[in-house]
Every structure is written in structure tokens, then in C-alpha cells.
PDB file of C-alpha atoms and ligand atoms in Angstrom:
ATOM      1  CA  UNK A   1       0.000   0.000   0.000  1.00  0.00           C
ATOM      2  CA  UNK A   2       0.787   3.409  -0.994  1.00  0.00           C
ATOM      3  CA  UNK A   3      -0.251   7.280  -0.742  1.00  0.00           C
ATOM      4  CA  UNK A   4      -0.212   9.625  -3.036  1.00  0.00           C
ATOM      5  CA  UNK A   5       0.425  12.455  -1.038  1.00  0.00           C
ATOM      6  CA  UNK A   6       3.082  13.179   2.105  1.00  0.00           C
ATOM      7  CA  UNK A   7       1.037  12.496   5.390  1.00  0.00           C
ATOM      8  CA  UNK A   8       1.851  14.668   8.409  1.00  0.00           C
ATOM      9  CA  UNK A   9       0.366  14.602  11.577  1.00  0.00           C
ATOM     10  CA  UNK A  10      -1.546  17.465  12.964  1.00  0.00           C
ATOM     11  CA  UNK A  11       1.549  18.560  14.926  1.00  0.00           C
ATOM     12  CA  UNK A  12       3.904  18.593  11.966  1.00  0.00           C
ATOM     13  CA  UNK A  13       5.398  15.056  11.703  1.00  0.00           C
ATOM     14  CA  UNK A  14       6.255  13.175   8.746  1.00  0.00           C
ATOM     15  CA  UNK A  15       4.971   9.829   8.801  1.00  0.00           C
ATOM     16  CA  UNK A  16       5.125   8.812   5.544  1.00  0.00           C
ATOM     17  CA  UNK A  17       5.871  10.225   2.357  1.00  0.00           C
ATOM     18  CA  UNK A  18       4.244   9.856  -1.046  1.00  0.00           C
ATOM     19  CA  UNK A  19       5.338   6.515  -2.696  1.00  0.00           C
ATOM     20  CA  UNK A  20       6.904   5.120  -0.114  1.00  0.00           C
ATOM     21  CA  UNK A  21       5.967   1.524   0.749  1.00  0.00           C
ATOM     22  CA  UNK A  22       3.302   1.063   3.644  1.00  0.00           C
ATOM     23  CA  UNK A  23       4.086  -2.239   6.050  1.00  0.00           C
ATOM     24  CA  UNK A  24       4.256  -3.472   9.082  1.00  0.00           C
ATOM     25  CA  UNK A  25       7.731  -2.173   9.731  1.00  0.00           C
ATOM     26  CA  UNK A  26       6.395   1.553   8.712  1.00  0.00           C
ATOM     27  CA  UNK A  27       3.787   1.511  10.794  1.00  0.00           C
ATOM     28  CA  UNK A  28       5.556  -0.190  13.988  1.00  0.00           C
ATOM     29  CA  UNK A  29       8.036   2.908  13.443  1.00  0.00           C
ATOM     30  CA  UNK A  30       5.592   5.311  13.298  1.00  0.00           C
ATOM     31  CA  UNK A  31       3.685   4.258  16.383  1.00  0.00           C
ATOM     32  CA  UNK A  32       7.215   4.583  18.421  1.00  0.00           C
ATOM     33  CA  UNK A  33       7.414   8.183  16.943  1.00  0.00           C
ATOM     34  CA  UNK A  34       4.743   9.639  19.665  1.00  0.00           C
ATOM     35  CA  UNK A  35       6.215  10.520  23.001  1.00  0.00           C
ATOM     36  CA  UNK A  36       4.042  11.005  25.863  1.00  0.00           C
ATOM     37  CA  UNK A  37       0.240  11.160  24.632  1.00  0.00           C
ATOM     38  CA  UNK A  38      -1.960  13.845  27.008  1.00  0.00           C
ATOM     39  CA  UNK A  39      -5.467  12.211  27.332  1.00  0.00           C
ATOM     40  CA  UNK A  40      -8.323  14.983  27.555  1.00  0.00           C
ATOM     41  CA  UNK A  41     -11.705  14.061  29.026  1.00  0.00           C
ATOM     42  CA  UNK A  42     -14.211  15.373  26.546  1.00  0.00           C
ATOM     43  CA  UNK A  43     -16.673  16.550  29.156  1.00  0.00           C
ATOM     44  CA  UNK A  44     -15.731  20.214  28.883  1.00  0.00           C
ATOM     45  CA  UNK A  45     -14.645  20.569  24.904  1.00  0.00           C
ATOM     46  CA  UNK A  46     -16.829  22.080  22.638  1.00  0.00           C
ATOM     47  CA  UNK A  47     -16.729  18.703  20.905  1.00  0.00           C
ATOM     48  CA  UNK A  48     -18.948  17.804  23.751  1.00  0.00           C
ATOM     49  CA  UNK A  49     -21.317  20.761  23.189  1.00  0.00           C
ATOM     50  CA  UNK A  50     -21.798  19.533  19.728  1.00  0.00           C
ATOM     51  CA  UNK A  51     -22.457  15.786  19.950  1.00  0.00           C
ATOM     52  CA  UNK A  52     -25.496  17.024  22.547  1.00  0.00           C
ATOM     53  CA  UNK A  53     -26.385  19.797  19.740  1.00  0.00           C
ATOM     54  CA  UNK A  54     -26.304  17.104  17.501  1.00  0.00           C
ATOM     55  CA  UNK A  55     -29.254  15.087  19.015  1.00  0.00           C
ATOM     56  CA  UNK A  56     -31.243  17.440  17.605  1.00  0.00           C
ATOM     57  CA  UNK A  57     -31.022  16.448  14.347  1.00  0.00           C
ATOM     58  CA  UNK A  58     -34.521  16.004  12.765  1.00  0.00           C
ATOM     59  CA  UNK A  59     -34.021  12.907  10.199  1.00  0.00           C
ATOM     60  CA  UNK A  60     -33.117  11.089  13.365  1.00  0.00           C
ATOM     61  CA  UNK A  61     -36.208  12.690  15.574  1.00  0.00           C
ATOM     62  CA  UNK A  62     -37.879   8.487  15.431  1.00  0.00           C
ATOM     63  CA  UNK A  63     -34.698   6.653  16.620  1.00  0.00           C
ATOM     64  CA  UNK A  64     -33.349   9.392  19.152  1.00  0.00           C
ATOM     65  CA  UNK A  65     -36.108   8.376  21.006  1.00  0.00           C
ATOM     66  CA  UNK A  66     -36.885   7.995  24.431  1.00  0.00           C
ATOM     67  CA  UNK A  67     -35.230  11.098  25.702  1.00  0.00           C
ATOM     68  CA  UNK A  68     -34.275   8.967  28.876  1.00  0.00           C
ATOM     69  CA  UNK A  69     -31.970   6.897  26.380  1.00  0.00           C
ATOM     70  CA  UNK A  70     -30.408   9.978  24.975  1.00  0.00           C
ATOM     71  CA  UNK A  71     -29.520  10.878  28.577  1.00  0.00           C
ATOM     72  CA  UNK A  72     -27.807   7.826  28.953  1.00  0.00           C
ATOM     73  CA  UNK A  73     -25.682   8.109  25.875  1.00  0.00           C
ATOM     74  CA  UNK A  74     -24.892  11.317  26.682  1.00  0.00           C
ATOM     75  CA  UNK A  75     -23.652  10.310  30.336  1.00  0.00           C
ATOM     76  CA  UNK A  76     -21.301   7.501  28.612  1.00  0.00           C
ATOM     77  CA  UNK A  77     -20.482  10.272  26.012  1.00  0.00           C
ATOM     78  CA  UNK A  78     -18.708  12.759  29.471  1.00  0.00           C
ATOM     79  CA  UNK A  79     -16.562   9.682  30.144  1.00  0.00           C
ATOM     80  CA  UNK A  80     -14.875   9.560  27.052  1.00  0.00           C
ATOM     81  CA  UNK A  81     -11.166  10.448  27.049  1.00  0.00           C
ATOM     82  CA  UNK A  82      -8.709  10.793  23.533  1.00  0.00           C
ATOM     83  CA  UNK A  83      -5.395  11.985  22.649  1.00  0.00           C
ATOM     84  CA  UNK A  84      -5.434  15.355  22.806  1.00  0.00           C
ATOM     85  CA  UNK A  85      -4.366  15.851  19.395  1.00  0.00           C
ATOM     86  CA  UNK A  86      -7.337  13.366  18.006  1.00  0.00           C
ATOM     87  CA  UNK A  87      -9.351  15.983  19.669  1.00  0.00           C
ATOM     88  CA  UNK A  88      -7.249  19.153  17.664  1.00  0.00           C
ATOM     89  CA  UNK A  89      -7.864  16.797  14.202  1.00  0.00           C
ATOM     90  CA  UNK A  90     -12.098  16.671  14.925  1.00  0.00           C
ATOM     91  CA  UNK A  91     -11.438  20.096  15.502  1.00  0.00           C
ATOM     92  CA  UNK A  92      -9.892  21.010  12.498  1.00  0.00           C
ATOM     93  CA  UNK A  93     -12.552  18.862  10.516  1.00  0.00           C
ATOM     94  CA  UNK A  94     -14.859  20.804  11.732  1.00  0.00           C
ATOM     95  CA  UNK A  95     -13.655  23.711   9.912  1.00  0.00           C
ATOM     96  CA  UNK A  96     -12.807  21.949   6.599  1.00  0.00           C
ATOM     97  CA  UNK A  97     -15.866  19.854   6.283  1.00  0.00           C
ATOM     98  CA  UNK A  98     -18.409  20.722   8.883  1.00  0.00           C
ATOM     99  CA  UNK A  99     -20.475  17.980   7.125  1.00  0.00           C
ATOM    100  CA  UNK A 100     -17.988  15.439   7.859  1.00  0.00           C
ATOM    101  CA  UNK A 101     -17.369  16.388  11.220  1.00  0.00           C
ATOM    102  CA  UNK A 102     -21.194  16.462  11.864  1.00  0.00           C
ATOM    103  CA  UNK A 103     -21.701  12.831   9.986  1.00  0.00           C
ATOM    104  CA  UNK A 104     -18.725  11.332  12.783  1.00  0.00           C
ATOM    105  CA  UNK A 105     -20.839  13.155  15.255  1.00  0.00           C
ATOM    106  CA  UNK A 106     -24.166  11.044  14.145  1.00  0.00           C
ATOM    107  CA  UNK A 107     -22.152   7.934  13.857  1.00  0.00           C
ATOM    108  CA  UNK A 108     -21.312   7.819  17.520  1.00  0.00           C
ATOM    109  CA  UNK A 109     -25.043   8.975  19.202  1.00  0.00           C
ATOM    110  CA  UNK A 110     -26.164   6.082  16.838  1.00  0.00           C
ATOM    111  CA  UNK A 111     -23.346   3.325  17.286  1.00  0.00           C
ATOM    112  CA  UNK A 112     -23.864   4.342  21.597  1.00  0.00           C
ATOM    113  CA  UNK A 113     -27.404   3.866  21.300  1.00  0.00           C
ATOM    114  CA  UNK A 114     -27.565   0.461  19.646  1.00  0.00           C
ATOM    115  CA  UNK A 115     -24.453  -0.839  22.069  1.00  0.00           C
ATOM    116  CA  UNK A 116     -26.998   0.468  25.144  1.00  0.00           C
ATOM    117  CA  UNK A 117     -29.722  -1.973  23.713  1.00  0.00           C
ATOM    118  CA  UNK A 118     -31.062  -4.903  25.950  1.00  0.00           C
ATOM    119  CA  UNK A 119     -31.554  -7.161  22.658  1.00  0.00           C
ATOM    120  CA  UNK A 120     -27.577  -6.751  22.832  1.00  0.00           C
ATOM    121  CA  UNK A 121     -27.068  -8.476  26.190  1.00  0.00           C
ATOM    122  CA  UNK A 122     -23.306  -5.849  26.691  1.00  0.00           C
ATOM    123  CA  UNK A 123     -22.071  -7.088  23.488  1.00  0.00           C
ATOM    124  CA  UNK A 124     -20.691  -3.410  22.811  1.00  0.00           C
ATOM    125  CA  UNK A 125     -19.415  -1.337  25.035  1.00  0.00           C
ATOM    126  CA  UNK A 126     -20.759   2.219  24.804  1.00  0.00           C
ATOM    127  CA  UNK A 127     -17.971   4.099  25.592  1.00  0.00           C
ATOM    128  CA  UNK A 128     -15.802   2.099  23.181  1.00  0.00           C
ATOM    129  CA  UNK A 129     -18.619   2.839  20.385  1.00  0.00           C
ATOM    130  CA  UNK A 130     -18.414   6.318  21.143  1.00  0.00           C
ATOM    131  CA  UNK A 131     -14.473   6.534  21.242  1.00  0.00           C
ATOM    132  CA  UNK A 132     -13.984   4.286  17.837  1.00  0.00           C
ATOM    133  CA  UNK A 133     -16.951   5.653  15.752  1.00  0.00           C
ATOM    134  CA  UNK A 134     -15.006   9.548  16.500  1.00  0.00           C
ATOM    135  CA  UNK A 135     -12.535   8.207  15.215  1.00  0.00           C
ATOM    136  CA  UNK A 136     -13.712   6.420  12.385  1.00  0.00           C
ATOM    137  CA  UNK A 137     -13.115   8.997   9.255  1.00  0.00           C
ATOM    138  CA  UNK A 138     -10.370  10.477  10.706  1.00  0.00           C
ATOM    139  CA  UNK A 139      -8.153   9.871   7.300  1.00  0.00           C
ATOM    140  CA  UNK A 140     -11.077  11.977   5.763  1.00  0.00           C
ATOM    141  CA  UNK A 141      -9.139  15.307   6.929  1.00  0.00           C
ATOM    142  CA  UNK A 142      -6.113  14.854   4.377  1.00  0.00           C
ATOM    143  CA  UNK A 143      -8.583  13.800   1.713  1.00  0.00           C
ATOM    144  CA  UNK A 144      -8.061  17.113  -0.689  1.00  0.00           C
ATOM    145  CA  UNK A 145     -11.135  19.488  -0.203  1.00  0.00           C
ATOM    146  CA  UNK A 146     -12.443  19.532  -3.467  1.00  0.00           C
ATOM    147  CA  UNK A 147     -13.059  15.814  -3.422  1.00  0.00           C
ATOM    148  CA  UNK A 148     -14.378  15.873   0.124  1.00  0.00           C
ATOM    149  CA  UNK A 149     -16.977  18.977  -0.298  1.00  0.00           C
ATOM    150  CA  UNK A 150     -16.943  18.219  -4.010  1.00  0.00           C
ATOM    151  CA  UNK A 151     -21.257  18.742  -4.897  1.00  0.00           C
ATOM    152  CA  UNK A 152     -20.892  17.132  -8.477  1.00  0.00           C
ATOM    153  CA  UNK A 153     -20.224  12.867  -8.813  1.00  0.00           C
ATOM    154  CA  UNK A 154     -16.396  11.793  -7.859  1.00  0.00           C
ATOM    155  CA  UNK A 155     -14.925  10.778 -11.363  1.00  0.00           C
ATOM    156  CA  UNK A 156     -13.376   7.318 -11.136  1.00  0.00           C
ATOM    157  CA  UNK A 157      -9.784   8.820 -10.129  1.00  0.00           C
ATOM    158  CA  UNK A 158     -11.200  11.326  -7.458  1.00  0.00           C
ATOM    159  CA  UNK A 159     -13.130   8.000  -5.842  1.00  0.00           C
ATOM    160  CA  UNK A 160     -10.039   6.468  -5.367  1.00  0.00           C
ATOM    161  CA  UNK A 161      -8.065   8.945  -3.876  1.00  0.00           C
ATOM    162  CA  UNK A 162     -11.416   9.536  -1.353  1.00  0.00           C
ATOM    163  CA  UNK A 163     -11.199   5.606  -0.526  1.00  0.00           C
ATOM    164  CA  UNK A 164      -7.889   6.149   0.580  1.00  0.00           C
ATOM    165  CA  UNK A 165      -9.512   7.433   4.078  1.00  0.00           C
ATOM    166  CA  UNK A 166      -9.438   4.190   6.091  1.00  0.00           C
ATOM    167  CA  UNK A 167      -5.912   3.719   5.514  1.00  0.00           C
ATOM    168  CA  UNK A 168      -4.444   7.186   5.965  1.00  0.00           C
ATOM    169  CA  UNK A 169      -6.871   7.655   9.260  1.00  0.00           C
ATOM    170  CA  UNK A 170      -5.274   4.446  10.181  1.00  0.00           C
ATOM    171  CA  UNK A 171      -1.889   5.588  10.127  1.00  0.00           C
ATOM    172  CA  UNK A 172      -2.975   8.272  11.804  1.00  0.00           C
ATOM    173  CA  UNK A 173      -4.363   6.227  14.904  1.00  0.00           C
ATOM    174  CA  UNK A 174      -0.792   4.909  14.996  1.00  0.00           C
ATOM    175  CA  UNK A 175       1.147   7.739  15.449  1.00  0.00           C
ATOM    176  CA  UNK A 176      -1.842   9.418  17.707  1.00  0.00           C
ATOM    177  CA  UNK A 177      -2.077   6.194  19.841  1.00  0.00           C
ATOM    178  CA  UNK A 178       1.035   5.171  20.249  1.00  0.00           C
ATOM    179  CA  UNK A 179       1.414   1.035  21.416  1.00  0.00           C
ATOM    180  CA  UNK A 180      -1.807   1.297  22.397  1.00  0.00           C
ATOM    181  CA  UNK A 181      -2.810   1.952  18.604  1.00  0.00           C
ATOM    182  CA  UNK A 182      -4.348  -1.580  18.152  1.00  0.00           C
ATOM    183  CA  UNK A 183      -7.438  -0.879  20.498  1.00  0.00           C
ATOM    184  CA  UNK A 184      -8.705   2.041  18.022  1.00  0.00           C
ATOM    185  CA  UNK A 185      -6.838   1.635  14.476  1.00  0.00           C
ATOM    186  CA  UNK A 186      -9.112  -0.765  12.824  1.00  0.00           C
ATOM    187  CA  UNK A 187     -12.451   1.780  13.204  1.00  0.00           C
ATOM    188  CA  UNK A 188     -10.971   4.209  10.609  1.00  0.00           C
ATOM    189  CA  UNK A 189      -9.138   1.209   9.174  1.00  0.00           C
ATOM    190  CA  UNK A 190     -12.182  -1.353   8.417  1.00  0.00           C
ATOM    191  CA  UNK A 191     -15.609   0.581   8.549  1.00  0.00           C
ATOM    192  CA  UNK A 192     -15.700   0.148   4.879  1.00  0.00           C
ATOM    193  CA  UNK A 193     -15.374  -3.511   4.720  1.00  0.00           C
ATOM    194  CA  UNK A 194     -18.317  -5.607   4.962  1.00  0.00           C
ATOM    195  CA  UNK A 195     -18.671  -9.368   5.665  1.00  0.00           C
ATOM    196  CA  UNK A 196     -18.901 -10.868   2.139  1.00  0.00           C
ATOM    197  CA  UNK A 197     -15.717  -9.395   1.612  1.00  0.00           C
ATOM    198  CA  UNK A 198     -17.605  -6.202  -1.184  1.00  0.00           C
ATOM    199  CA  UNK A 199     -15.830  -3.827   0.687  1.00  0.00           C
ATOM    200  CA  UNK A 200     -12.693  -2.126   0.897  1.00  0.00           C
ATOM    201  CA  UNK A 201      -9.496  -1.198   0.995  1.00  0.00           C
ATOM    202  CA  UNK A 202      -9.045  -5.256   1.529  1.00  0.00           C
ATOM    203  CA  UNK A 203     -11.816  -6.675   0.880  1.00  0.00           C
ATOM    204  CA  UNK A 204     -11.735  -8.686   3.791  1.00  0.00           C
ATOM    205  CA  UNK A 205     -14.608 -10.753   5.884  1.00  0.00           C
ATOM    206  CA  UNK A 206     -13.166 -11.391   9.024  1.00  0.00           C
ATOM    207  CA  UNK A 207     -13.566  -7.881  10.568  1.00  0.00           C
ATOM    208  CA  UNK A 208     -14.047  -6.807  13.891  1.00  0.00           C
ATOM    209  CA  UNK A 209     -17.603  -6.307  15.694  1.00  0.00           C
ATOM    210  CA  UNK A 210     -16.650  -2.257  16.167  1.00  0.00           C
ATOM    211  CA  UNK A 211     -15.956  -1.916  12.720  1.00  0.00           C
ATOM    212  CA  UNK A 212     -19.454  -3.732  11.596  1.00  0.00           C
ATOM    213  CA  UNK A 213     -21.370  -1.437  13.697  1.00  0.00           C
ATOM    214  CA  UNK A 214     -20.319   1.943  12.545  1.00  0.00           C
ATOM    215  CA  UNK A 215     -19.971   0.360   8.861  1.00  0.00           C
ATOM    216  CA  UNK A 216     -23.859  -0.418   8.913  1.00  0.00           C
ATOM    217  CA  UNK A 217     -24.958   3.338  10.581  1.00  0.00           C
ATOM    218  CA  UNK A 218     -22.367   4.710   8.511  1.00  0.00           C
ATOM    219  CA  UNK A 219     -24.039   3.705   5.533  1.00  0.00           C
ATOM    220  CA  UNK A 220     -27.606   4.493   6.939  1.00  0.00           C
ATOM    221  CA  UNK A 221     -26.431   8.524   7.531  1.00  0.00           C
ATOM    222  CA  UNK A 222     -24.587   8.502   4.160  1.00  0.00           C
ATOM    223  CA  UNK A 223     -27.851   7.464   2.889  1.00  0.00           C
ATOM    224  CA  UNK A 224     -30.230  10.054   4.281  1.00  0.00           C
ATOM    225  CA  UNK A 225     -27.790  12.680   3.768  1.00  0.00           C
ATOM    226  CA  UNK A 226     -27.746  15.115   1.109  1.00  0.00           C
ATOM    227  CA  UNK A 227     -24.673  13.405  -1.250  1.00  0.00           C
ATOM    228  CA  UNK A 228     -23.168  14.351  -4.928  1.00  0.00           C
ATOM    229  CA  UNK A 229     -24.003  11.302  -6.384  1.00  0.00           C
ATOM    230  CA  UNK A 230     -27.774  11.577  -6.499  1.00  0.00           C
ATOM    231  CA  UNK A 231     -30.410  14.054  -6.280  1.00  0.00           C
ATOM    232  CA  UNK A 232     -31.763  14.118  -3.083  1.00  0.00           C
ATOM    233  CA  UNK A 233     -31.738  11.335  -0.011  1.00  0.00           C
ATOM    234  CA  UNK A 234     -32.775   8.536   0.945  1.00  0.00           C
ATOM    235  CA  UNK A 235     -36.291   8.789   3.741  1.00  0.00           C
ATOM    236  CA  UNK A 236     -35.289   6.703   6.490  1.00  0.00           C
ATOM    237  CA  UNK A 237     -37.454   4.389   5.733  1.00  0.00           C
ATOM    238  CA  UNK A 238     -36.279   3.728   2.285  1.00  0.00           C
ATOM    239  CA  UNK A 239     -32.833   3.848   3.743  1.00  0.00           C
ATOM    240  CA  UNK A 240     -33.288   0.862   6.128  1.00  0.00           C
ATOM    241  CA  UNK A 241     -34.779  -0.543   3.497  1.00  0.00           C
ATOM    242  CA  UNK A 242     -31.489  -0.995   1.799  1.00  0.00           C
ATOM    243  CA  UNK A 243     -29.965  -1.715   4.999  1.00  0.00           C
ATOM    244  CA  UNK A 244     -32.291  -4.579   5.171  1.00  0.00           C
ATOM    245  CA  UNK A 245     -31.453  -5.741   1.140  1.00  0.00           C
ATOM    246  CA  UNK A 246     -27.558  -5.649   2.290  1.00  0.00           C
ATOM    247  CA  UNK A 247     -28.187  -7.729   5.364  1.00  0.00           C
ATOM    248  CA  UNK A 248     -30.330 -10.445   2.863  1.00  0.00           C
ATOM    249  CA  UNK A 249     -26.713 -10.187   0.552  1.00  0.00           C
ATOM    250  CA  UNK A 250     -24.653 -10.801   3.268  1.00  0.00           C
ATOM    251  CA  UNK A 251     -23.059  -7.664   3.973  1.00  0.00           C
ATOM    252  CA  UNK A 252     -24.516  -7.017   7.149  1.00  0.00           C
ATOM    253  CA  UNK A 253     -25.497  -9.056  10.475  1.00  0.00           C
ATOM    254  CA  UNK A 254     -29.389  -9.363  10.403  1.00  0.00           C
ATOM    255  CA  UNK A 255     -29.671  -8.616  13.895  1.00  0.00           C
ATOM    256  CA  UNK A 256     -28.173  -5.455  14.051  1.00  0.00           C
ATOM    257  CA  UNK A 257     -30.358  -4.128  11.249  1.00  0.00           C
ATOM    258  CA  UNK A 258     -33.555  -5.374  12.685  1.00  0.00           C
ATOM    259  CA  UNK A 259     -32.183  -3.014  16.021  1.00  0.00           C
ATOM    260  CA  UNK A 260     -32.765   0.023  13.759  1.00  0.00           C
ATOM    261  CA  UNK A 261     -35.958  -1.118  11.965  1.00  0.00           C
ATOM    262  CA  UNK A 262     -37.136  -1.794  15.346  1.00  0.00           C
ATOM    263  CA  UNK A 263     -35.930   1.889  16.552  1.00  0.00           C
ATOM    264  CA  UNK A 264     -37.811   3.718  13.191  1.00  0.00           C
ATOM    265  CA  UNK A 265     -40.788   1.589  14.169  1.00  0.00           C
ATOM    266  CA  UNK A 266     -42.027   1.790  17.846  1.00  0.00           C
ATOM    267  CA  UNK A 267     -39.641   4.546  19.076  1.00  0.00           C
ATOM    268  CA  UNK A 268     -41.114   6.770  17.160  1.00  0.00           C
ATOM    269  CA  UNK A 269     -43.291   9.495  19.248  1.00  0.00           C
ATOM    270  CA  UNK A 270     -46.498   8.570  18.605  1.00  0.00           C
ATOM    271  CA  UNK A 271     -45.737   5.423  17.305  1.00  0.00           C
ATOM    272  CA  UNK A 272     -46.542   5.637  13.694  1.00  0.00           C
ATOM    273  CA  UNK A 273     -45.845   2.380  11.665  1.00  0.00           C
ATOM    274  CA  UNK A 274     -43.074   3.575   9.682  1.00  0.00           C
ATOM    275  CA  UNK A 275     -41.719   0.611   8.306  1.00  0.00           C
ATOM    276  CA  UNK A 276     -43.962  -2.314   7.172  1.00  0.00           C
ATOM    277  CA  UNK A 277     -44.094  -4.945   4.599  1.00  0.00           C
ATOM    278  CA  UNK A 278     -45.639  -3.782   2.137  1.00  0.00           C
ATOM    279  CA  UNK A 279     -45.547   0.372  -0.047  1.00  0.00           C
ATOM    280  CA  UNK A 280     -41.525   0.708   0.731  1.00  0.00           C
ATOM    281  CA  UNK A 281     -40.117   3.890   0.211  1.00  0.00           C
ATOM    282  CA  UNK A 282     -38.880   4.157  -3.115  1.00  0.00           C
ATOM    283  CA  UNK A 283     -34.399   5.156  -3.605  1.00  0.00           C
ATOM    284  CA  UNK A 284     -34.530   8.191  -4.990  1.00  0.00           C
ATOM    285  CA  UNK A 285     -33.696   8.828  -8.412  1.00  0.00           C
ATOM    286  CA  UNK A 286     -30.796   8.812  -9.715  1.00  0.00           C
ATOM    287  CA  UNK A 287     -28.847   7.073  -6.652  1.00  0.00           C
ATOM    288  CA  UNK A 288     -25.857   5.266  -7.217  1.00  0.00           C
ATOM    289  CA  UNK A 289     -25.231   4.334  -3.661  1.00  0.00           C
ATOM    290  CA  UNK A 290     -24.694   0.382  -3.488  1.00  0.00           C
ATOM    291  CA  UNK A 291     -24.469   0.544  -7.083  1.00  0.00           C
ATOM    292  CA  UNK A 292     -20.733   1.867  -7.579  1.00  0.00           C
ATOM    293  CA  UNK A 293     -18.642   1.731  -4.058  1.00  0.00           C
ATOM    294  CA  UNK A 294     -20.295   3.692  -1.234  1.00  0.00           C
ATOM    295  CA  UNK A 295     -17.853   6.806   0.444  1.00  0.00           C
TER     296      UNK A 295
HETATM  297 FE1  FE2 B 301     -15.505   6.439   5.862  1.00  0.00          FE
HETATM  298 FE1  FE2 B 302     -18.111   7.707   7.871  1.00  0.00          FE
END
């Protein structure tokens, strides 16, 4: 593996340059290169403020739903603690692609509330959810802008060069984590992968529970979100609709799908039957989404 483009961290380091050859050996050097890592409670950071600013969000208004639940999340949510500089990159994708930043924000409400669900029995931890879902497009910061906030359809080149992400967040997580890297790298590194082995960068179907999780909501708030590559969204309804066609392929556990047609269902306030069997939302026109490889 390769990148195009010199990767520095957010404090200035060189980890790898442009060409050069990506292995194990790279990567074992550049998690040695971080010295002593300062770990920041998130409680008082205005990343905080936002992820409760961002429950307010109305295409989720059925599945953030009951407000007791929200509480909870939240409460898990003031225990998290990252690198300080992790915490300087969100902030700095904030500025560069506020939709990004507020997409990682929706990834880890959702990916908490699911982990927090009795059907679950503790499989997930919340606060690992949170944690590893923040950190999952990391690698989308040194993506170059005009691909990232780019309104018009990626041309075959600029996809490739986005799809790059997983690994160069990745790398990131190594140099950011240090030898602890291997509790958080894989979120950036395999959120895109998907468990008959359609996804990328390796295509692989062995991946870790973590990365599964924020793969599936990833792909429901990529669908319901305004995107390039079709006209307008996906309802919710038609999106875990799709959700539910992937899980038939393969692609994604049944169970965990059935969580969030279960959530747009009965959570709803007042209950309305949003998704039955029968008059499914239409995908909107024009969607590609599923049909070439998802961002
Ligand atoms: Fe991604
Ligand atoms: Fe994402």
C-alpha cells in the first residue's frame, strides 16, 4: 500500500511520504514516533457541546427516542477520554468539512445507542462505540477538499483517492495512539469492509464487531444525507430498506439491522408504523449508492 500524497500529523510530523511503501515495519516505526500522549476528558470541549447539539437532528427525531436513552448516551459520552491531538484533528474537521465532522458526530449517538440496547445483552461497550466511531473517518481530513466537499459525482480517479480514508486515518491512529494503537486503528481502518468481503481497501470478511457497527450506521447517515451522487436522499425508511437488502446479501449481520428497523418503528413518538411490509419507500432517483462503491 501506498499514498499519493506526504502524510503529516496534525503537529507537523512526517509519517510517511508519497510513494513510499506502507508495512508493518512503517507503521511499527511510526507508532514509536509519539512521546508522551496527554489524554483529555471530553466533558468540557466544545466537541462535547456539539455531539449534545447534535441530538437534535430532525431525520433522526424516530430513533433518538426515548429522551431517557439519549440521557444515557450522553452520560457515557462525558466519560470519554482521547489523545489530545485526536481531539485538535475533529477540531480542524470541523472547519474543513463541517459535514464530515457532523456525519462522525451522528455515527457515535447512533453506534452508543444500539451498544446500550437490551436485545444486545453488553455485546458493545458504549464508551468504546463512542471513542472508535469519533474516530472512524479520521483519514477523511487529508482527503483534498475539493473531493471531500466536491457537490458534483467523484470521477473514477477522485473515488479512489477519497477511498484512501481508512488507511491514511489508520496511520494516523498509529502515530496518535502510540502502542496502544491496536485498540482504536481498525475503526478508521475497516468501517468500509463488509462481511462478504464487497468492501474495501481489503476486501476482507473477518472484521471486527466495532468496525461492523459503525460500517452499517455509517451507511444508513450517508444514505439520508444530502450526497453528490444523487439528487436528493434517501427517507429513512427507504434507507433501512437498503440496509435490510444488504443484510439479505450478506453484507450485514441481520440482527443489528432489525435493532434500527425496530428503533424507526415503535420509538417513534407517537408510534406511527413507519416501516412495514408492504408500499416501501422508493431510492430516490438517480442514486448510485450500493451501485458503484459507497464513500
Ligand atoms: Fe468512511
Ligand atoms: Fe463515515
Amino acid at each position: 500500500m501506498q499514498l499519493e500524497n506526504d502524510l503529516y500529523s496534525f503537529d507537523k510530523k512526517l509519517l510517511i511520504k508519497a510513494g513510499d511503501l506502507i508495512d508493518r515495519g512503517t507503521l511499527k516505526n511510526i507508532a514509536g514516533l509519539s512521546e508522551h500522549i496527554r489524554y483529555v476528558q471530553i466533558k468540557d470541549t466544545q466537541l462535547m457541546n456539539d455531539l449534545i447539539q447534535a441530538f437534535k437532528d430532525k431525520r433522526y427525531s424516530n430513533i433518538f427516542w426515548p429522551p431517557e436513552t439519549n440521557l444515557k448516551i450522553i452520560s457515557y459520552m462525558r466519560r470519554v477520554t482521547m489523545p489530545e491531538k485526536v481531539l485538535s484533528e475533529l477540531a480542524h474537521m470541523k472547519k474543513i468539512s463541517p459535514y464530515t465532522y457532523h456525519h462522525i458526530l451522528m455515527i457515535a449517538i447512533l453506534t452508543a445507542k444500539i451498544s446500550l440496547d437490551n436485545s444486545l445483552k453488553n455485546k458493545y461497550s458504549p464508551d468504546m462505540t463512542i471513542r472508535l466511531s469519533l474516530f472512524h473517518d479520521l483519514g477523511k481530513s487529508r482527503i483534498p477538499l475539493r473531493i471531500l466537499n466536491k457537490r458534483l459525482p467523484l470521477t473514477r480517479e477522485e473515488r479512489l483517492i477519497l477511498h484512501t480514508h481508512p488507511l491514511i486515518g489508520y496511520i494516523l491512529l498509529h502515530y496518535y495512539f502510540g502502542k496502544d494503537h491496536k485498540k482504536y486503528d481498525f475503526s478508521s481502518f475497516q468501517h468500509h469492509e463488509r462481511l462478504d468481503g464487497s468492501g474495501y481497501p481489503l476486501g476482507i470478511k473477518g472484521l471486527n464487531k466495532y468496525s461492523h457497527l459503525i460500517g452499517i450506521v455509517d451507511t444508513l447517515d450517508a444514505l439520508i444525507s444530502e450526497r453528490p451522487y444523487r439528487k436528493k436522499p434517501f427517507t429513512l425508511r427507504a434507507a433501512i430498506d437498503f440496509l435490510s437488502d444488504e443484510s439479505e446479501k450478506g453484507r450485514f449481520l441481520k440482527g443489528l439491522v432489525r435493532i434500527l428497523i425496530r428503533y424507526a418503528r415503535k420509538e417513534a413518538p407517537g408510534a406511527k408504523l413507519i416501516i412495514g411490509a408492504r408500499g416501501r419507500d422508493k431510492e430516490p432517483a438517480g442514486n448510485s449508492y450500493g451501485k458503484t462503491a459507497a464513500s
